[in-house]
Short mmCIF file of C-alpha atoms in Angstrom, two decimals:
data_model
loop_
_atom_site.label_atom_id
_atom_site.label_comp_id
_atom_site.label_asym_id
_atom_site.label_seq_id
_atom_site.Cartn_x
_atom_site.Cartn_y
_atom_site.Cartn_z
CA MET L 1375 52.78 85.76 -18.51
CA SER L 1376 52.65 88.60 -15.98
CA LEU L 1377 49.82 89.00 -13.48
CA ILE L 1378 48.88 92.27 -15.21
CA THR L 1379 48.11 90.48 -18.48
CA GLU L 1380 46.28 87.76 -16.55
CA LEU L 1381 43.97 90.24 -14.81
CA PRO L 1382 41.07 90.13 -17.33
CA SER L 1383 41.02 86.35 -16.98
CA LEU L 1384 41.04 86.65 -13.18
CA PHE L 1385 38.13 89.11 -13.30
CA SER L 1386 36.19 86.66 -15.44
CA GLN L 1387 36.93 83.90 -12.96
CA PHE L 1388 35.32 85.98 -10.23
CA SER L 1389 32.38 86.59 -12.55
CA GLU L 1390 31.99 82.82 -12.89
CA ALA L 1391 32.48 82.17 -9.17
CA ARG L 1392 28.77 81.55 -8.56
CA GLN L 1393 28.72 78.63 -10.99
CA LYS L 1394 32.12 77.24 -9.97
CA GLY L 1395 31.23 77.43 -6.29
CA PHE L 1396 28.47 74.85 -6.73
CA LEU L 1397 30.97 71.98 -6.68
CA THR L 1398 32.77 73.46 -3.68
CA VAL L 1399 29.54 73.60 -1.72
CA MET L 1400 28.77 69.98 -2.55
CA GLU L 1401 32.25 68.98 -1.36
CA LEU L 1402 31.77 70.91 1.89
CA LYS L 1403 28.45 69.17 2.41
CA GLU L 1404 30.02 65.74 1.82
CA ARG L 1405 32.66 66.56 4.45
CA GLY L 1406 29.94 67.39 6.97
CA VAL L 1407 30.73 71.12 7.16
CA PRO L 1408 27.66 73.08 8.37
CA LEU L 1409 26.31 75.46 5.71
CA VAL L 1410 24.34 78.62 6.50
CA GLY L 1411 22.65 80.50 3.66
CA THR L 1412 22.08 84.24 3.74
CA TYR L 1413 20.65 87.02 1.58
CA CYS L 1414 21.55 90.18 3.47
CA THR L 1415 24.56 92.09 4.79
CA PHE L 1416 22.74 92.55 8.11
CA MET L 1417 23.35 88.89 8.94
CA PRO L 1418 26.38 88.74 11.31
CA GLN L 1419 28.38 86.06 9.54
CA GLU L 1420 30.83 85.95 12.43
CA ILE L 1421 28.29 84.06 14.56
CA PRO L 1422 27.84 80.94 12.37
CA MET L 1423 31.54 81.09 11.42
CA ALA L 1424 32.39 80.78 15.12
CA ALA L 1425 30.44 77.51 15.12
CA GLY L 1426 32.57 76.13 12.28
CA ALA L 1427 29.93 76.83 9.63
CA VAL L 1428 30.54 78.20 6.15
CA VAL L 1429 28.26 81.10 5.20
CA ILE L 1430 27.04 81.06 1.60
CA SER L 1431 25.25 83.75 -0.40
CA LEU L 1432 22.01 82.49 -1.90
CA CYS L 1433 20.76 82.99 -5.46
CA SER L 1434 18.52 86.05 -5.77
CA THR L 1435 19.49 88.19 -8.76
CA SER L 1436 17.99 86.48 -11.82
CA ASP L 1437 14.55 86.29 -13.41
CA GLU L 1438 15.09 82.58 -14.12
CA THR L 1439 12.70 81.40 -11.38
CA ILE L 1440 10.39 84.39 -11.04
CA GLU L 1441 7.61 82.84 -13.10
CA GLU L 1442 7.50 79.89 -10.69
CA ALA L 1443 7.61 82.23 -7.68
CA GLU L 1444 4.63 84.18 -9.00
CA LYS L 1445 2.47 81.10 -8.58
CA ASP L 1446 2.70 81.81 -4.84
CA LEU L 1447 3.72 85.45 -4.60
CA PRO L 1448 2.21 88.66 -6.06
CA ARG L 1449 3.42 89.70 -9.51
CA ASN L 1450 3.93 93.29 -8.34
CA LEU L 1451 6.52 92.26 -5.75
CA CYS L 1452 10.23 93.11 -5.67
CA PRO L 1453 12.15 90.90 -8.14
CA LEU L 1454 14.80 90.13 -5.53
CA ILE L 1455 12.16 88.59 -3.25
CA LYS L 1456 10.56 86.61 -6.06
CA SER L 1457 13.93 85.42 -7.32
CA SER L 1458 15.03 84.36 -3.82
CA TYR L 1459 11.84 82.41 -3.23
CA GLY L 1460 11.76 80.94 -6.72
CA PHE L 1461 15.27 79.56 -6.52
CA GLY L 1462 14.46 77.98 -3.16
CA LYS L 1463 11.15 76.53 -4.27
CA THR L 1464 12.50 75.01 -7.49
CA ASP L 1465 15.83 73.78 -6.04
CA LYS L 1466 17.61 75.48 -8.95
CA CYS L 1467 20.11 77.07 -6.55
CA PRO L 1468 22.61 74.49 -5.22
CA TYR L 1469 23.60 76.93 -2.49
CA PHE L 1470 20.04 76.92 -1.19
CA TYR L 1471 19.67 73.17 -1.69
CA PHE L 1472 22.76 72.34 0.38
CA SER L 1473 22.15 74.95 3.11
CA ASP L 1474 21.38 73.44 6.51
CA LEU L 1475 19.88 76.71 7.71
CA VAL L 1476 18.78 79.93 6.00
CA VAL L 1477 19.06 83.13 8.02
CA GLY L 1478 16.62 85.84 6.94
CA GLU L 1479 16.04 89.35 8.18
CA THR L 1480 13.14 91.80 8.30
CA THR L 1481 14.58 94.43 5.97
CA CYS L 1482 11.16 94.76 4.35
CA ASP L 1483 7.61 93.48 4.81
CA GLY L 1484 7.72 91.49 1.58
CA LYS L 1485 10.79 89.53 2.63
CA LYS L 1486 9.56 88.72 6.10
CA LYS L 1487 6.27 87.34 4.72
CA MET L 1488 8.18 85.43 2.02
CA TYR L 1489 10.28 83.77 4.73
CA GLU L 1490 7.08 82.35 6.24
CA TYR L 1491 6.41 80.46 3.01
CA MET L 1492 10.07 79.50 2.61
CA ALA L 1493 10.05 77.95 6.08
CA GLU L 1494 7.58 75.36 4.77
CA PHE L 1495 10.39 73.66 2.81
CA LYS L 1496 13.62 74.86 4.50
CA PRO L 1497 14.76 75.55 8.08
CA VAL L 1498 14.67 79.36 8.34
CA HIS L 1499 15.71 81.64 11.17
CA VAL L 1500 14.54 85.26 10.86
CA MET L 1501 16.32 88.11 12.63
CA GLN L 1502 14.05 90.99 13.67
CA LEU L 1503 15.67 94.29 12.73
CA PRO L 1504 14.98 97.49 14.66
CA ASN L 1505 13.41 100.36 12.70
CA SER L 1506 15.86 102.78 14.24
CA THR L 1507 19.52 102.46 15.20
CA THR L 1508 19.98 105.39 17.55
CA ASP L 1509 17.94 104.63 20.68
CA ASP L 1510 18.74 102.23 23.52
CA ALA L 1511 15.69 100.02 22.89
CA SER L 1512 16.67 99.41 19.27
CA ARG L 1513 20.22 98.55 20.26
CA ALA L 1514 18.98 96.18 22.96
CA LEU L 1515 16.69 94.48 20.42
CA TRP L 1516 19.53 93.92 17.96
CA LYS L 1517 21.86 92.54 20.62
CA ALA L 1518 19.10 90.17 21.73
CA GLU L 1519 18.55 89.09 18.11
CA MET L 1520 22.25 88.31 17.69
CA GLN L 1521 22.15 86.23 20.87
CA ARG L 1522 19.06 84.46 19.55
CA LEU L 1523 20.90 83.68 16.31
CA LYS L 1524 23.80 82.30 18.33
CA GLU L 1525 21.45 80.00 20.22
CA ALA L 1526 19.72 78.88 17.01
CA VAL L 1527 23.05 78.05 15.35
CA GLU L 1528 24.27 76.18 18.43
CA ALA L 1529 21.05 74.17 18.60
CA ARG L 1530 21.03 73.42 14.87
CA PHE L 1531 24.61 72.19 14.69
CA GLY L 1532 25.20 70.91 18.22
CA ALA L 1533 28.03 73.40 18.64
CA THR L 1534 29.11 75.82 21.34
CA ILE L 1535 30.10 79.33 20.32
CA ASP L 1536 32.58 80.71 22.84
CA GLU L 1537 34.10 84.16 22.91
CA THR L 1538 37.48 82.98 21.63
CA ALA L 1539 35.95 81.43 18.50
CA LEU L 1540 33.81 84.53 17.97
CA ARG L 1541 36.82 86.84 18.17
CA GLU L 1542 38.73 84.65 15.72
CA ALA L 1543 35.80 84.81 13.30
CA ILE L 1544 35.63 88.60 13.70
CA ALA L 1545 39.34 88.96 12.93
CA LEU L 1546 39.04 86.81 9.80
CA ARG L 1547 35.96 88.65 8.51
CA ASN L 1548 37.69 91.98 9.18
CA ARG L 1549 40.64 90.89 7.04
CA GLU L 1550 38.26 89.81 4.29
CA ARG L 1551 36.33 93.09 4.42
CA LYS L 1552 39.55 95.11 4.35
CA ALA L 1553 40.83 93.17 1.33
CA LEU L 1554 37.55 93.78 -0.49
CA ALA L 1555 37.47 97.45 0.49
CA ASP L 1556 41.08 97.97 -0.62
CA PHE L 1557 40.17 96.44 -3.97
CA TYR L 1558 37.06 98.50 -4.66
CA HIS L 1559 38.86 101.62 -3.41
CA LEU L 1560 40.77 101.32 -6.70
CA GLY L 1561 37.73 103.14 -8.06
CA GLN L 1562 39.06 106.28 -6.39
CA LEU L 1563 41.96 106.44 -8.84
CA ASN L 1564 41.51 109.17 -11.44
CA PRO L 1565 41.61 108.40 -14.34
CA PRO L 1566 40.25 104.96 -13.47
CA ALA L 1567 42.40 101.87 -13.33
CA LEU L 1568 39.45 99.52 -13.88
CA SER L 1569 35.98 99.65 -15.34
CA GLY L 1570 33.03 99.43 -13.02
CA THR L 1571 32.18 96.15 -14.72
CA ASP L 1572 35.48 94.60 -13.64
CA LEU L 1573 35.14 96.03 -10.13
CA LEU L 1574 31.69 94.48 -9.85
CA LYS L 1575 32.80 91.10 -11.21
CA VAL L 1576 35.25 90.78 -8.35
CA VAL L 1577 33.18 92.28 -5.52
CA TYR L 1578 30.03 90.34 -6.41
CA GLY L 1579 31.91 87.16 -7.26
CA ALA L 1580 33.78 87.26 -3.95
CA THR L 1581 30.53 86.45 -2.14
CA PHE L 1582 30.70 82.97 -3.71
CA ARG L 1583 34.30 82.25 -2.67
CA PHE L 1584 34.42 80.17 0.52
CA ASP L 1585 38.14 79.80 1.25
CA LYS L 1586 38.59 83.15 2.93
CA GLU L 1587 42.36 82.93 3.29
CA ALA L 1588 42.74 82.21 -0.43
CA LEU L 1589 40.27 84.99 -1.28
CA ILE L 1590 42.13 87.53 0.87
CA ALA L 1591 45.47 86.64 -0.73
CA GLU L 1592 44.03 86.86 -4.24
CA LEU L 1593 42.38 90.22 -3.59
CA GLU L 1594 45.53 91.68 -2.07
CA ALA L 1595 47.61 90.52 -5.04
CA MET L 1596 45.16 91.96 -7.58
CA THR L 1597 44.95 95.28 -5.73
CA ALA L 1598 48.73 95.64 -5.61
CA THR L 1599 49.07 94.72 -9.29
CA VAL L 1600 46.40 97.15 -10.47
CA LYS L 1601 47.91 99.98 -8.39
CA ALA L 1602 51.37 99.28 -9.78
CA GLY L 1603 50.01 99.24 -13.32
CA TRP L 1604 48.17 102.52 -12.80
CA LEU L 1605 51.36 104.18 -11.52
CA THR L 1606 53.13 103.15 -14.72
CA GLY L 1607 50.41 104.63 -16.91
CA GLN L 1608 47.97 101.74 -17.40
CA ARG L 1609 44.81 103.85 -17.13
CA LEU L 1610 41.42 104.12 -18.78
CA ASP L 1611 40.41 107.15 -20.79
CA PRO L 1612 38.87 110.00 -18.79
CA ARG L 1613 35.06 109.89 -18.75
CA PRO L 1614 32.28 111.11 -16.44
CA ARG L 1615 32.64 109.31 -13.11
CA ILE L 1616 29.40 107.76 -11.86
CA LEU L 1617 28.64 106.55 -8.34
CA ILE L 1618 25.88 103.97 -7.94
CA THR L 1619 23.62 103.91 -4.89
CA GLY L 1620 20.38 102.11 -4.03
CA CYS L 1621 19.38 98.45 -4.16
CA PRO L 1622 21.85 95.57 -4.48
CA ILE L 1623 23.65 95.36 -7.83
CA GLY L 1624 24.69 92.01 -9.26
CA GLY L 1625 23.44 89.34 -11.61
CA ALA L 1626 20.74 90.65 -13.92
CA ALA L 1627 20.97 94.17 -12.45
CA GLU L 1628 24.45 94.51 -13.95
CA LYS L 1629 22.64 95.80 -17.06
CA VAL L 1630 22.65 99.24 -15.41
CA VAL L 1631 26.44 99.23 -15.17
CA ARG L 1632 26.75 98.10 -18.80
CA ALA L 1633 24.38 100.86 -19.91
CA ILE L 1634 26.51 103.49 -18.16
CA GLU L 1635 29.81 102.26 -19.54
CA GLU L 1636 28.52 101.60 -23.07
CA ASN L 1637 27.23 105.17 -23.21
CA GLY L 1638 30.38 107.01 -22.23
CA GLY L 1639 30.68 106.87 -18.44
CA TRP L 1640 32.66 104.90 -15.89
CA VAL L 1641 31.13 103.44 -12.73
CA VAL L 1642 33.76 104.17 -10.10
CA GLY L 1643 31.98 103.14 -6.89
CA TYR L 1644 29.06 101.25 -5.40
CA GLU L 1645 27.34 102.68 -2.33
CA ASN L 1646 24.99 99.77 -1.88
CA CYS L 1647 24.87 96.30 -0.34
CA THR L 1648 27.13 94.92 -3.06
CA GLY L 1649 29.83 97.41 -2.15
CA ALA L 1650 30.51 99.88 0.60
CA LYS L 1651 27.49 99.24 2.83
CA ALA L 1652 28.72 95.74 3.61
CA THR L 1653 32.46 96.22 3.88
CA GLU L 1654 33.38 99.83 4.63
CA HIS L 1655 33.32 99.35 8.41
CA ASN L 1656 34.89 96.56 10.43
CA VAL L 1657 34.03 95.10 13.83
CA ALA L 1658 36.15 96.43 16.71
CA GLU L 1659 38.46 93.68 17.95
CA THR L 1660 38.71 95.04 21.49
CA GLY L 1661 36.08 95.62 24.17
CA ASP L 1662 32.79 93.79 24.59
CA VAL L 1663 32.29 91.50 21.60
CA TRP L 1664 28.51 91.93 21.40
CA GLU L 1665 28.74 95.72 21.63
CA ALA L 1666 31.32 95.65 18.85
CA LEU L 1667 29.08 93.53 16.61
CA ALA L 1668 26.13 95.82 17.33
CA ASP L 1669 28.20 98.89 16.42
CA LYS L 1670 29.20 97.43 13.07
CA TYR L 1671 25.85 96.11 11.89
CA LEU L 1672 23.73 98.98 13.16
CA ALA L 1673 25.94 101.33 11.10
CA ILE L 1674 24.61 99.84 7.84
CA GLY L 1675 22.68 102.56 6.00
CA CYS L 1676 19.77 100.44 4.79
CA SER L 1677 16.57 102.17 3.70
CA CYS L 1678 14.62 100.02 6.20
CA VAL L 1679 16.12 102.25 8.91
CA SER L 1680 14.51 105.58 9.75
CA PRO L 1681 15.97 108.13 9.77
CA ASN L 1682 18.66 106.75 7.48
CA THR L 1683 21.43 109.22 8.24
CA GLN L 1684 24.13 106.56 7.81
CA ARG L 1685 23.38 106.29 4.10
CA LEU L 1686 23.65 110.03 3.57
CA LYS L 1687 26.93 110.15 5.48
CA LEU L 1688 28.51 107.30 3.50
CA LEU L 1689 27.19 108.70 0.23
CA SER L 1690 28.77 112.09 0.94
CA GLU L 1691 32.09 110.50 1.82
CA MET L 1692 32.08 108.48 -1.39
CA VAL L 1693 31.09 111.39 -3.64
CA GLU L 1694 34.21 113.20 -2.40
CA GLU L 1695 36.61 110.24 -2.23
CA TYR L 1696 35.64 108.85 -5.64
CA GLN L 1697 35.43 112.34 -7.23
CA ALA L 1698 31.99 111.45 -8.56
CA ASP L 1699 30.54 113.62 -11.32
CA GLY L 1700 27.05 112.17 -10.90
CA VAL L 1701 24.99 109.68 -8.90
CA ILE L 1702 22.61 107.06 -10.26
CA ASP L 1703 20.13 105.57 -7.80
CA VAL L 1704 19.16 102.01 -8.80
CA ILE L 1705 15.78 100.98 -7.40
CA LEU L 1706 14.34 97.54 -7.94
CA GLN L 1707 10.68 97.57 -8.93
CA ALA L 1708 8.36 97.56 -5.90
CA CYS L 1709 11.23 98.14 -3.44
CA HIS L 1710 9.20 100.73 -1.57
CA THR L 1711 11.72 101.85 1.05
CA TYR L 1712 14.40 102.69 -1.52
CA ALA L 1713 11.82 104.21 -3.85
CA VAL L 1714 10.46 106.53 -1.16
CA GLU L 1715 13.97 107.41 0.00
CA SER L 1716 15.00 108.49 -3.51
CA LEU L 1717 13.65 112.00 -2.88
CA ALA L 1718 15.95 112.41 0.13
CA ILE L 1719 18.91 111.10 -1.85
CA LYS L 1720 18.16 113.43 -4.79
CA ARG L 1721 17.96 116.45 -2.48
CA HIS L 1722 21.14 115.45 -0.68
CA VAL L 1723 23.18 114.89 -3.84
CA ARG L 1724 22.02 118.08 -5.54
CA GLN L 1725 22.03 120.39 -2.52
CA GLN L 1726 25.09 119.13 -0.66
CA HIS L 1727 27.29 118.25 -3.63
CA ASP L 1728 25.76 120.11 -6.58
CA ILE L 1729 26.11 117.20 -8.98
CA PRO L 1730 23.52 115.51 -11.24
CA TYR L 1731 21.32 112.70 -9.92
CA MET L 1732 19.09 110.20 -11.68
CA ALA L 1733 16.85 107.44 -10.32
CA ILE L 1734 16.38 104.26 -12.32
CA GLU L 1735 13.63 101.78 -11.49
CA THR L 1736 14.20 98.35 -13.00
CA ASP L 1737 13.80 94.62 -12.52
CA TYR L 1738 15.70 91.51 -13.61
CA SER L 1739 14.23 91.27 -17.11
CA THR L 1740 15.86 92.43 -20.35
CA SER L 1741 12.74 94.23 -21.58
CA ASP L 1742 13.92 97.71 -20.53
CA ILE L 1743 17.49 97.55 -21.83
CA GLY L 1744 16.76 99.86 -24.79
CA GLN L 1745 14.97 102.44 -22.66
CA LEU L 1746 17.68 102.15 -20.02
CA SER L 1747 20.38 102.86 -22.58
CA THR L 1748 18.51 105.91 -23.92
CA ARG L 1749 18.01 107.41 -20.46
CA VAL L 1750 21.58 106.78 -19.35
CA ALA L 1751 22.98 108.20 -22.60
CA ALA L 1752 21.02 111.42 -22.03
CA PHE L 1753 22.32 111.59 -18.45
CA ILE L 1754 25.95 111.12 -19.55
CA GLU L 1755 25.56 113.80 -22.24
CA MET L 1756 24.90 116.34 -19.46
CA PHE L 1757 28.60 116.17 -18.56
CA GLN L 1758 29.70 116.88 -22.11
CA GLU L 1759 27.73 120.10 -22.62
#
């Protein structure tokens, strides 16, 4: 059987990576490998990696534990926060259970208060993010926070992080990011080579793969195979090309992608934490190592940053590179920074690129699937008039 015919099975394997990774994490724990849990792309994974730790993404994209979380947290809180806390509180996430340290970040007020409660049952280190990324004081704060993380990791695991180990970790993460970026850049092919669903299965599932060398090799092989197939005519039918922006997509939020593709569109790119925000830029491997890390992470266009010019810049680049016909902004309920920023994104997309824009506010439940499908179908019909 050729790799081309095996691709759907491989995509499904990535989709199931979260469940399959549970055993891997337990094995790592039994071998005494330090485990650091994280929720956000702002966390510089290179720092714990340089201490010999494995960084694991924590469960946060399901409504499975939200009811339990609401016993402590407000009901009208972002589902991602409630899900994160609920999985930790109930021990229903093996990744959280086996983590020796959880690294949080102040991307929003709700998360930073949630971390205070989480610290009652798990060692938590919170990184203080600057509100801006352009002034010297903000840069100095972020560099100090990275140094503070380094010291916390060293103290927790009795390790010493030297510059050589840090540079090795940077080089490995850069290779991983490039392999991921090369894969999701397949969305730039027109007509598409892959559905947005298959792209997301791999990109989201990759966060639960812990052997980075194996992951890099697998991604490179898949990318080369899909490109070769596309060149020989293995292509999807032409449809309106949709770019997704906004809050993280994955888990229960995949319903948005399904709604788009079941109603006549293709999702060709993800300008959010699941996709380009996290992996589009690498860390410079020359010069001062802390300056290089600051450059990379302060370039993330998160809505917690003001003004958020990085998001507009990346969005414009992706609209052009992915030949997007429209943009859908996915906003998780009660995610105030992304909700408020939606006006700026709408203006930018319509005025700078003259293409349709729609904002969708949702949560992790299935109660809005019918309404979601109706709205998305009407949006897609705009391209067929």
